[in-house]
Amino acid sequence: MSVALQNLVNQPYKHGFVTDIESEVAPKGLSEETIRLISSKKNEPEWLLEFRLNAYKKWLTMSEPDWQNVHYPKIDFQAISYYAAPKPKKKLASMDEVDPELLRTFEKLGVPMHERAALAGVAVDVIFDSVSVATTYKEKLAEVGIIFCSISEAVQEHPELVKKYLGSVVPVGDNFFAALNSAVFTDGSFCFIPKGVKCPMDLSTYFRINTEGSGQFERTLVIAEEEATVCYLEGCTAPQFDTNQLHAAVVELVALDNADIKYSTVQNWYAGDENGVGGIYNFVTKRGLAKGVNSRISWTQVETGSAITWKYPSCILRGDNSVGEFYSVAVTNHLQQADTGTKMIHLGKNTRSTIVSKGISAGRSNSSYRGLVRISPTADGARNYSQCDSMLIGDQSGAHTFPYIQVRNNSAKVEHEASTSKIGEDQLFYFAQRGIDAEEAVSMIINGFCKDVFQQLPMEFAVEATKLLSFKLEGSVG
Amino acid sequence: MINNNSKTILDVRGLCANIDSTKILKGIDITVKSGEIHAIMGLNGSGKSTFAKVLAGHSAYEVTAGSVQLNEQDLLTLSPEERALAGIFLAFQYPIEIPGVANSQFLRLAYNTVQTQRGKEELDPLEFDDFVREKMKLLDMNPDFLDRSVNEGFSGGEKKRNEILQMALLEPQLSILDETDSGLDIDALKIVANGVNQITNKDNATIIVTHYQRLLDYIVPDYVHVMQAGRIVKTGGKELAHELETRGYDWISSDNTANAGATV
């Protein structure tokens, strides 16, 4: 790897979250020793070390995928440091020290005051309020038997659950990046909803924001037992920065009989500048197993950040009558690239899936939808409806659709609709002629375009997402 | 109606405009006073729709010469939205569709933008709903239109009605109807014309750009102008429209060139 790229991979974010370099950092590179080091530092049981080593062995035999419609310089995996003890963020004394550009962003997005401080890394008392809020929630959840904690904590406190489900949806050797994650993941979230429990509130990673950062190889596991329901929110609309360029997360969801899991993501990692310098490579494996009868797994994502987004939140519909849903908005601007979509694997009888994908490309960016609908011979009466719409802004952006449909059962019904539209001079002129300026016009057109997806989000999230989109596309027209 | 004491709303002098360096408008002169209805007629390609878009400020056209004043204000230095707020309204020949955006939401945004400009109170969604429903009666529109996406899946006639509804809401000084009659059956034509007639008054003015005379049976113009090759070559009263209907456009060009003393 060139020195330039090496610098890029380890480049601190320019808005200045200086991490304390005194923390314990493992030597660069990936080896069995590194993995043993991670596992022992985290005081893990033997079976988890075996899990990691097994993943590592698989990873060594695999090669980095190259079929996706994105381009980036080759990553040198031996140049990455895979373990660092929790890195304390440098605390700023007051909001006055925060980069004005960042404050402007918060202002635009309408991020609440106390969150701004927390996100900007300011050491003020209000942050501790949010910690106590988190504690209150945790107690309330524990009353009904819900476990919501970091995955490291779960490994210590509930090893039998982690052992049973970890890797059960995304096997260690599933794909190159999932194997890497399985070998080196450092932290993430764990959520368990016991039989018959309807989670009384939306679970948000925000509640855990002040625990240690889960870093670049995040691992999330959500389990809903029989009749359980949960709504899980990941990420936030405020920009998130990280000194690590490569992110390879794995998320696994398991829904037993009649269980219902709704997983919503707003992703706004640093996207690089307008010349495509810097930005996060977000290579994520997300998959839900609708294991039980009548179970439902629903993914909603609003992807606006990262230099490269490469993810396919999928559903394996194994239980009879199970339902899979995927609602996605992916926005790219400047030189961002996104290759995202879903896989709906129909195995059970009368399984149903819905795919609604909205891609918006501005600047010189490229956005691709890639989706697989597979109806297996056992899936009698399966149905799928897919709708993939692309919107282009300006004349230098690209939109692509790659639908794969495999039907092996004659009783299946599969529908696919696609459209491409463009915000051009004529659209903006129409608004202007009614006295409405370009910024407001684009905002209205985009939000109309994304309506089917936004209405799947929790209310507050939807309002924030609406603002976020306008913000991301600011200045891309006119 | 013509009233010699009424004030001048629009004054165009020697207007020339290009698209992609092709000359389309080659020197237009026209004066429109309050209370007047002007019809601009002409064959396809004569420049009449271009004239409408140039007045509204479409960025695809470049004005190369001439002046345009709206209420004694230089219009050409204003952006399209400033022109709209100054009182210019263009009813589009091909209104755009905006999927996912409720018509009521769009209409209210446009209405409130103009209200704010005029220093008046904005209407909240409930107040606006009452207000817009009243206006919709003018055009015999079903209230369902408020909940549908802007122009999406509207028939040609529905789109045109939605344009005139906006004209009714925004109460412009000068309305320009660009081929509003195209794609309308006779019933829709009557409804649209009736709507326009109720909106026009002694304080505003209207320019109707059209190919055919039939709309002018229902909206009676004070002046009829004939455009040809980027110029107004003939101006007359409403009877000129009837003459065009029976004789076509050919006689004008020979007439005109004869008048101009050119040898053919």
PDB file of C-alpha atoms in Angstrom, chain A residues 3-243:
ATOM      1  CA  VAL A   3       2.184   5.785   1.923  1.00  0.00           C
ATOM      2  CA  ALA A   4      -0.563   8.127   0.781  1.00  0.00           C
ATOM      3  CA  LEU A   5      -3.244   5.498   1.195  1.00  0.00           C
ATOM      4  CA  GLN A   6      -1.818   4.384   4.479  1.00  0.00           C
ATOM      5  CA  ASN A   7      -2.125   7.948   5.682  1.00  0.00           C
ATOM      6  CA  LEU A   8      -5.609   8.066   4.311  1.00  0.00           C
ATOM      7  CA  VAL A   9      -6.687   4.936   6.127  1.00  0.00           C
ATOM      8  CA  ASN A  10      -5.414   6.276   9.406  1.00  0.00           C
ATOM      9  CA  GLN A  11      -6.123   9.909   8.776  1.00  0.00           C
ATOM     10  CA  PRO A  12      -7.697  11.789  11.659  1.00  0.00           C
ATOM     11  CA  TYR A  13     -10.911  13.512  10.752  1.00  0.00           C
ATOM     12  CA  LYS A  14     -10.199  17.110   9.908  1.00  0.00           C
ATOM     13  CA  HIS A  15     -12.858  18.486  12.197  1.00  0.00           C
ATOM     14  CA  GLY A  16     -10.586  17.377  14.913  1.00  0.00           C
ATOM     15  CA  PHE A  17     -11.523  14.580  17.225  1.00  0.00           C
ATOM     16  CA  VAL A  18      -8.033  13.960  18.390  1.00  0.00           C
ATOM     17  CA  THR A  19      -7.806  10.602  20.009  1.00  0.00           C
ATOM     18  CA  ASP A  20      -5.403   9.925  22.791  1.00  0.00           C
ATOM     19  CA  ILE A  21      -2.534   7.950  21.306  1.00  0.00           C
ATOM     20  CA  GLU A  22      -1.410   6.755  24.698  1.00  0.00           C
ATOM     21  CA  SER A  23      -4.056   4.056  24.581  1.00  0.00           C
ATOM     22  CA  GLU A  24      -2.919   0.486  24.153  1.00  0.00           C
ATOM     23  CA  VAL A  25      -2.650  -0.260  20.492  1.00  0.00           C
ATOM     24  CA  ALA A  26      -1.842  -3.637  19.062  1.00  0.00           C
ATOM     25  CA  PRO A  27       0.879  -3.772  16.423  1.00  0.00           C
ATOM     26  CA  LYS A  28      -0.463  -3.215  12.932  1.00  0.00           C
ATOM     27  CA  GLY A  29      -1.513  -6.221  10.959  1.00  0.00           C
ATOM     28  CA  LEU A  30      -3.720  -9.223  11.378  1.00  0.00           C
ATOM     29  CA  SER A  31      -2.409 -12.510  12.701  1.00  0.00           C
ATOM     30  CA  GLU A  32      -3.425 -15.247  15.076  1.00  0.00           C
ATOM     31  CA  GLU A  33      -1.506 -13.399  17.789  1.00  0.00           C
ATOM     32  CA  THR A  34      -3.540 -10.247  17.261  1.00  0.00           C
ATOM     33  CA  ILE A  35      -6.752 -12.211  17.604  1.00  0.00           C
ATOM     34  CA  ARG A  36      -5.536 -13.963  20.737  1.00  0.00           C
ATOM     35  CA  LEU A  37      -4.575 -10.559  22.094  1.00  0.00           C
ATOM     36  CA  ILE A  38      -8.036  -9.100  21.410  1.00  0.00           C
ATOM     37  CA  SER A  39      -9.736 -12.102  22.969  1.00  0.00           C
ATOM     38  CA  SER A  40      -7.572 -12.131  26.080  1.00  0.00           C
ATOM     39  CA  LYS A  41      -7.810  -8.344  26.559  1.00  0.00           C
ATOM     40  CA  LYS A  42     -11.537  -8.759  26.525  1.00  0.00           C
ATOM     41  CA  ASN A  43     -11.351 -11.715  28.845  1.00  0.00           C
ATOM     42  CA  GLU A  44     -13.359 -13.872  26.473  1.00  0.00           C
ATOM     43  CA  PRO A  45     -14.320 -17.514  26.932  1.00  0.00           C
ATOM     44  CA  GLU A  46     -12.526 -20.168  24.921  1.00  0.00           C
ATOM     45  CA  TRP A  47     -15.410 -20.795  22.502  1.00  0.00           C
ATOM     46  CA  LEU A  48     -15.366 -17.177  21.362  1.00  0.00           C
ATOM     47  CA  LEU A  49     -11.629 -17.321  20.703  1.00  0.00           C
ATOM     48  CA  GLU A  50     -12.286 -20.438  18.627  1.00  0.00           C
ATOM     49  CA  PHE A  51     -15.047 -18.565  16.784  1.00  0.00           C
ATOM     50  CA  ARG A  52     -12.614 -15.769  15.969  1.00  0.00           C
ATOM     51  CA  LEU A  53      -9.774 -18.058  14.921  1.00  0.00           C
ATOM     52  CA  ASN A  54     -12.088 -20.098  12.761  1.00  0.00           C
ATOM     53  CA  ALA A  55     -13.248 -16.903  11.067  1.00  0.00           C
ATOM     54  CA  TYR A  56      -9.669 -15.804  10.589  1.00  0.00           C
ATOM     55  CA  LYS A  57      -8.737 -19.091   8.917  1.00  0.00           C
ATOM     56  CA  LYS A  58     -11.673 -18.752   6.540  1.00  0.00           C
ATOM     57  CA  TRP A  59     -10.778 -15.129   5.859  1.00  0.00           C
ATOM     58  CA  LEU A  60      -7.231 -16.094   4.857  1.00  0.00           C
ATOM     59  CA  THR A  61      -8.611 -18.287   2.094  1.00  0.00           C
ATOM     60  CA  MET A  62     -10.963 -15.628   0.771  1.00  0.00           C
ATOM     61  CA  SER A  63     -10.347 -12.729  -1.535  1.00  0.00           C
ATOM     62  CA  GLU A  64     -11.820  -9.284  -1.448  1.00  0.00           C
ATOM     63  CA  PRO A  65     -14.986  -9.106  -3.577  1.00  0.00           C
ATOM     64  CA  ASP A  66     -14.779  -7.063  -6.749  1.00  0.00           C
ATOM     65  CA  TRP A  67     -18.237  -7.488  -8.288  1.00  0.00           C
ATOM     66  CA  GLN A  68     -19.734  -4.376  -6.717  1.00  0.00           C
ATOM     67  CA  ASN A  69     -20.101  -1.209  -8.706  1.00  0.00           C
ATOM     68  CA  VAL A  70     -17.715   0.848  -6.614  1.00  0.00           C
ATOM     69  CA  HIS A  71     -14.098   1.790  -7.053  1.00  0.00           C
ATOM     70  CA  TYR A  72     -11.473   2.441  -4.439  1.00  0.00           C
ATOM     71  CA  PRO A  73      -7.772   1.851  -3.954  1.00  0.00           C
ATOM     72  CA  LYS A  74      -6.833  -1.560  -2.638  1.00  0.00           C
ATOM     73  CA  ILE A  75      -6.939  -1.855   1.134  1.00  0.00           C
ATOM     74  CA  ASP A  76      -3.849  -3.198   2.879  1.00  0.00           C
ATOM     75  CA  PHE A  77      -5.308  -5.189   5.738  1.00  0.00           C
ATOM     76  CA  GLN A  78      -1.891  -5.566   7.327  1.00  0.00           C
ATOM     77  CA  ALA A  79      -1.629  -1.806   7.716  1.00  0.00           C
ATOM     78  CA  ILE A  80      -4.614  -1.593  10.035  1.00  0.00           C
ATOM     79  CA  SER A  81      -4.376  -1.780  13.763  1.00  0.00           C
ATOM     80  CA  TYR A  82      -7.045  -4.207  14.978  1.00  0.00           C
ATOM     81  CA  TYR A  83      -7.054  -3.513  18.637  1.00  0.00           C
ATOM     82  CA  ALA A  84      -6.911  -0.375  20.657  1.00  0.00           C
ATOM     83  CA  ALA A  85      -8.066  -0.023  24.206  1.00  0.00           C
ATOM     84  CA  PRO A  86     -11.042   2.343  24.515  1.00  0.00           C
ATOM     85  CA  LYS A  87      -9.880   5.635  23.146  1.00  0.00           C
ATOM     86  CA  PRO A  88     -10.948   8.538  25.284  1.00  0.00           C
ATOM     87  CA  LYS A  89     -12.006  11.408  23.088  1.00  0.00           C
ATOM     88  CA  LYS A  90     -10.280  14.646  23.790  1.00  0.00           C
ATOM     89  CA  LYS A  91     -12.786  16.705  25.717  1.00  0.00           C
ATOM     90  CA  LEU A  92     -13.296  20.317  24.778  1.00  0.00           C
ATOM     91  CA  ALA A  93     -13.916  22.737  27.584  1.00  0.00           C
ATOM     92  CA  SER A  94     -16.953  24.437  26.059  1.00  0.00           C
ATOM     93  CA  MET A  95     -19.061  24.743  22.922  1.00  0.00           C
ATOM     94  CA  ASP A  96     -16.930  27.759  21.971  1.00  0.00           C
ATOM     95  CA  GLU A  97     -14.095  25.422  21.070  1.00  0.00           C
ATOM     96  CA  VAL A  98     -16.182  23.412  18.637  1.00  0.00           C
ATOM     97  CA  ASP A  99     -15.549  23.886  14.933  1.00  0.00           C
ATOM     98  CA  PRO A 100     -18.103  26.484  13.726  1.00  0.00           C
ATOM     99  CA  GLU A 101     -18.736  24.402  10.615  1.00  0.00           C
ATOM    100  CA  LEU A 102     -19.846  21.524  12.810  1.00  0.00           C
ATOM    101  CA  LEU A 103     -22.105  23.794  14.827  1.00  0.00           C
ATOM    102  CA  ARG A 104     -23.666  25.064  11.620  1.00  0.00           C
ATOM    103  CA  THR A 105     -24.367  21.460  10.671  1.00  0.00           C
ATOM    104  CA  PHE A 106     -26.057  20.773  14.002  1.00  0.00           C
ATOM    105  CA  GLU A 107     -28.072  23.947  13.622  1.00  0.00           C
ATOM    106  CA  LYS A 108     -29.252  22.919  10.160  1.00  0.00           C
ATOM    107  CA  LEU A 109     -30.219  19.471  11.344  1.00  0.00           C
ATOM    108  CA  GLY A 110     -31.952  20.708  14.452  1.00  0.00           C
ATOM    109  CA  VAL A 111     -29.925  18.439  16.735  1.00  0.00           C
ATOM    110  CA  PRO A 112     -31.005  19.073  20.354  1.00  0.00           C
ATOM    111  CA  MET A 113     -28.610  21.194  22.395  1.00  0.00           C
ATOM    112  CA  HIS A 114     -27.477  18.488  24.798  1.00  0.00           C
ATOM    113  CA  GLU A 115     -26.826  16.098  21.937  1.00  0.00           C
ATOM    114  CA  ARG A 116     -24.720  18.685  20.164  1.00  0.00           C
ATOM    115  CA  ALA A 117     -22.422  18.904  23.107  1.00  0.00           C
ATOM    116  CA  ALA A 118     -22.146  15.160  23.382  1.00  0.00           C
ATOM    117  CA  LEU A 119     -21.520  14.687  19.693  1.00  0.00           C
ATOM    118  CA  ALA A 120     -18.961  17.432  19.535  1.00  0.00           C
ATOM    119  CA  GLY A 121     -17.114  15.942  22.487  1.00  0.00           C
ATOM    120  CA  VAL A 122     -17.671  18.764  24.912  1.00  0.00           C
ATOM    121  CA  ALA A 123     -17.277  17.946  28.572  1.00  0.00           C
ATOM    122  CA  VAL A 124     -20.332  19.585  30.046  1.00  0.00           C
ATOM    123  CA  ASP A 125     -22.690  18.428  32.736  1.00  0.00           C
ATOM    124  CA  VAL A 126     -25.624  17.911  30.420  1.00  0.00           C
ATOM    125  CA  ILE A 127     -23.881  14.916  28.905  1.00  0.00           C
ATOM    126  CA  PHE A 128     -24.091  13.174  32.202  1.00  0.00           C
ATOM    127  CA  ASP A 129     -27.795  13.777  32.160  1.00  0.00           C
ATOM    128  CA  SER A 130     -28.078  11.682  29.072  1.00  0.00           C
ATOM    129  CA  VAL A 131     -26.087   8.949  30.777  1.00  0.00           C
ATOM    130  CA  SER A 132     -28.567   8.930  33.623  1.00  0.00           C
ATOM    131  CA  VAL A 133     -31.387   8.879  31.085  1.00  0.00           C
ATOM    132  CA  ALA A 134     -29.778   5.784  29.622  1.00  0.00           C
ATOM    133  CA  THR A 135     -29.572   4.165  33.039  1.00  0.00           C
ATOM    134  CA  THR A 136     -33.227   4.870  33.722  1.00  0.00           C
ATOM    135  CA  TYR A 137     -34.184   3.225  30.456  1.00  0.00           C
ATOM    136  CA  LYS A 138     -32.021   0.240  31.196  1.00  0.00           C
ATOM    137  CA  GLU A 139     -33.780  -0.353  34.495  1.00  0.00           C
ATOM    138  CA  LYS A 140     -37.162  -0.039  32.889  1.00  0.00           C
ATOM    139  CA  LEU A 141     -36.167  -2.595  30.235  1.00  0.00           C
ATOM    140  CA  ALA A 142     -34.764  -5.006  32.799  1.00  0.00           C
ATOM    141  CA  GLU A 143     -38.135  -5.052  34.561  1.00  0.00           C
ATOM    142  CA  VAL A 144     -39.695  -6.789  31.564  1.00  0.00           C
ATOM    143  CA  GLY A 145     -36.693  -9.032  31.043  1.00  0.00           C
ATOM    144  CA  ILE A 146     -35.147  -7.248  28.072  1.00  0.00           C
ATOM    145  CA  ILE A 147     -31.398  -7.378  27.835  1.00  0.00           C
ATOM    146  CA  PHE A 148     -29.865  -4.384  26.066  1.00  0.00           C
ATOM    147  CA  CYS A 149     -26.145  -3.939  26.484  1.00  0.00           C
ATOM    148  CA  SER A 150     -22.850  -3.970  24.658  1.00  0.00           C
ATOM    149  CA  ILE A 151     -21.935  -7.267  23.093  1.00  0.00           C
ATOM    150  CA  SER A 152     -18.801  -7.467  25.253  1.00  0.00           C
ATOM    151  CA  GLU A 153     -20.956  -7.196  28.322  1.00  0.00           C
ATOM    152  CA  ALA A 154     -23.328  -9.834  26.927  1.00  0.00           C
ATOM    153  CA  VAL A 155     -20.423 -12.215  26.364  1.00  0.00           C
ATOM    154  CA  GLN A 156     -19.611 -11.937  30.073  1.00  0.00           C
ATOM    155  CA  GLU A 157     -23.144 -11.836  31.466  1.00  0.00           C
ATOM    156  CA  HIS A 158     -25.145 -13.970  29.037  1.00  0.00           C
ATOM    157  CA  PRO A 159     -22.626 -16.234  27.297  1.00  0.00           C
ATOM    158  CA  GLU A 160     -25.201 -18.964  26.569  1.00  0.00           C
ATOM    159  CA  LEU A 161     -27.345 -16.568  24.500  1.00  0.00           C
ATOM    160  CA  VAL A 162     -24.427 -15.102  22.601  1.00  0.00           C
ATOM    161  CA  LYS A 163     -23.004 -18.546  21.913  1.00  0.00           C
ATOM    162  CA  LYS A 164     -26.346 -19.812  20.653  1.00  0.00           C
ATOM    163  CA  TYR A 165     -26.996 -16.989  18.212  1.00  0.00           C
ATOM    164  CA  LEU A 166     -23.676 -15.411  17.229  1.00  0.00           C
ATOM    165  CA  GLY A 167     -22.889 -16.407  13.669  1.00  0.00           C
ATOM    166  CA  SER A 168     -26.190 -18.240  13.292  1.00  0.00           C
ATOM    167  CA  VAL A 169     -27.445 -15.821  10.626  1.00  0.00           C
ATOM    168  CA  VAL A 170     -24.185 -14.592   9.145  1.00  0.00           C
ATOM    169  CA  PRO A 171     -21.788 -17.571   9.308  1.00  0.00           C
ATOM    170  CA  VAL A 172     -18.150 -16.721   9.953  1.00  0.00           C
ATOM    171  CA  GLY A 173     -17.172 -17.498   6.384  1.00  0.00           C
ATOM    172  CA  ASP A 174     -20.169 -15.782   4.777  1.00  0.00           C
ATOM    173  CA  ASN A 175     -18.159 -13.180   2.915  1.00  0.00           C
ATOM    174  CA  PHE A 176     -14.762 -11.554   3.064  1.00  0.00           C
ATOM    175  CA  PHE A 177     -15.753  -8.639   5.289  1.00  0.00           C
ATOM    176  CA  ALA A 178     -18.050 -10.672   7.524  1.00  0.00           C
ATOM    177  CA  ALA A 179     -15.183 -13.113   8.103  1.00  0.00           C
ATOM    178  CA  LEU A 180     -12.892 -10.216   8.951  1.00  0.00           C
ATOM    179  CA  ASN A 181     -15.447  -8.816  11.364  1.00  0.00           C
ATOM    180  CA  SER A 182     -16.000 -12.206  12.995  1.00  0.00           C
ATOM    181  CA  ALA A 183     -12.264 -12.499  13.592  1.00  0.00           C
ATOM    182  CA  VAL A 184     -11.625  -9.057  15.025  1.00  0.00           C
ATOM    183  CA  PHE A 185     -14.877  -7.407  16.184  1.00  0.00           C
ATOM    184  CA  THR A 186     -14.281  -5.382  19.276  1.00  0.00           C
ATOM    185  CA  ASP A 187     -17.726  -4.298  20.332  1.00  0.00           C
ATOM    186  CA  GLY A 188     -21.308  -3.601  19.355  1.00  0.00           C
ATOM    187  CA  SER A 189     -24.808  -4.020  20.693  1.00  0.00           C
ATOM    188  CA  PHE A 190     -26.714  -6.949  22.048  1.00  0.00           C
ATOM    189  CA  CYS A 191     -30.435  -7.009  22.413  1.00  0.00           C
ATOM    190  CA  PHE A 192     -32.640  -9.830  23.628  1.00  0.00           C
ATOM    191  CA  ILE A 193     -36.416  -9.625  23.889  1.00  0.00           C
ATOM    192  CA  PRO A 194     -37.819 -12.624  25.757  1.00  0.00           C
ATOM    193  CA  LYS A 195     -40.913 -14.553  24.806  1.00  0.00           C
ATOM    194  CA  GLY A 196     -44.137 -12.575  24.759  1.00  0.00           C
ATOM    195  CA  VAL A 197     -42.568  -9.195  25.496  1.00  0.00           C
ATOM    196  CA  LYS A 198     -43.433  -6.124  23.475  1.00  0.00           C
ATOM    197  CA  CYS A 199     -40.506  -3.785  23.927  1.00  0.00           C
ATOM    198  CA  PRO A 200     -42.017  -0.710  25.610  1.00  0.00           C
ATOM    199  CA  MET A 201     -39.815   1.797  23.759  1.00  0.00           C
ATOM    200  CA  ASP A 202     -37.706   2.122  20.650  1.00  0.00           C
ATOM    201  CA  LEU A 203     -34.218   0.917  21.445  1.00  0.00           C
ATOM    202  CA  SER A 204     -31.619   3.313  20.206  1.00  0.00           C
ATOM    203  CA  THR A 205     -27.862   3.000  20.075  1.00  0.00           C
ATOM    204  CA  TYR A 206     -27.943   6.612  21.206  1.00  0.00           C
ATOM    205  CA  PHE A 207     -28.616   5.408  24.721  1.00  0.00           C
ATOM    206  CA  ARG A 208     -25.233   3.820  24.642  1.00  0.00           C
ATOM    207  CA  ILE A 209     -23.421   6.702  23.007  1.00  0.00           C
ATOM    208  CA  ASN A 210     -21.336   7.500  26.054  1.00  0.00           C
ATOM    209  CA  THR A 211     -20.122   4.021  26.640  1.00  0.00           C
ATOM    210  CA  GLU A 212     -16.989   3.251  24.715  1.00  0.00           C
ATOM    211  CA  GLY A 213     -17.060   3.704  20.959  1.00  0.00           C
ATOM    212  CA  SER A 214     -17.683   0.406  19.262  1.00  0.00           C
ATOM    213  CA  GLY A 215     -15.209   1.202  16.543  1.00  0.00           C
ATOM    214  CA  GLN A 216     -14.750   0.019  13.057  1.00  0.00           C
ATOM    215  CA  PHE A 217     -15.660  -3.661  13.392  1.00  0.00           C
ATOM    216  CA  GLU A 218     -19.010  -3.404  15.065  1.00  0.00           C
ATOM    217  CA  ARG A 219     -21.048  -6.484  15.857  1.00  0.00           C
ATOM    218  CA  THR A 220     -24.745  -6.358  16.601  1.00  0.00           C
ATOM    219  CA  LEU A 221     -27.062  -9.162  17.582  1.00  0.00           C
ATOM    220  CA  VAL A 222     -30.807  -8.742  18.085  1.00  0.00           C
ATOM    221  CA  ILE A 223     -32.984 -11.648  19.150  1.00  0.00           C
ATOM    222  CA  ALA A 224     -36.762 -11.584  19.485  1.00  0.00           C
ATOM    223  CA  GLU A 225     -38.240 -14.721  21.004  1.00  0.00           C
ATOM    224  CA  GLU A 226     -41.769 -15.989  20.347  1.00  0.00           C
ATOM    225  CA  GLU A 227     -44.402 -13.210  20.178  1.00  0.00           C
ATOM    226  CA  ALA A 228     -41.788 -10.579  21.039  1.00  0.00           C
ATOM    227  CA  THR A 229     -41.586  -7.263  19.195  1.00  0.00           C
ATOM    228  CA  VAL A 230     -38.875  -4.641  19.058  1.00  0.00           C
ATOM    229  CA  CYS A 231     -38.002  -1.475  17.190  1.00  0.00           C
ATOM    230  CA  TYR A 232     -34.296  -0.825  16.992  1.00  0.00           C
ATOM    231  CA  LEU A 233     -32.772   2.468  15.835  1.00  0.00           C
ATOM    232  CA  GLU A 234     -29.182   2.676  14.769  1.00  0.00           C
ATOM    233  CA  GLY A 235     -27.132   5.765  14.148  1.00  0.00           C
ATOM    234  CA  CYS A 236     -28.246   9.348  14.167  1.00  0.00           C
ATOM    235  CA  THR A 237     -28.606  12.137  11.683  1.00  0.00           C
ATOM    236  CA  ALA A 238     -25.778  14.178  13.124  1.00  0.00           C
ATOM    237  CA  PRO A 239     -22.533  13.640  11.255  1.00  0.00           C
ATOM    238  CA  GLN A 240     -20.375  10.943  12.727  1.00  0.00           C
ATOM    239  CA  PHE A 241     -16.648  10.994  12.409  1.00  0.00           C
ATOM    240  CA  ASP A 242     -14.122   8.293  12.887  1.00  0.00           C
ATOM    241  CA  THR A 243     -10.412   8.081  12.481  1.00  0.00           C
TER     242      THR A 243
END
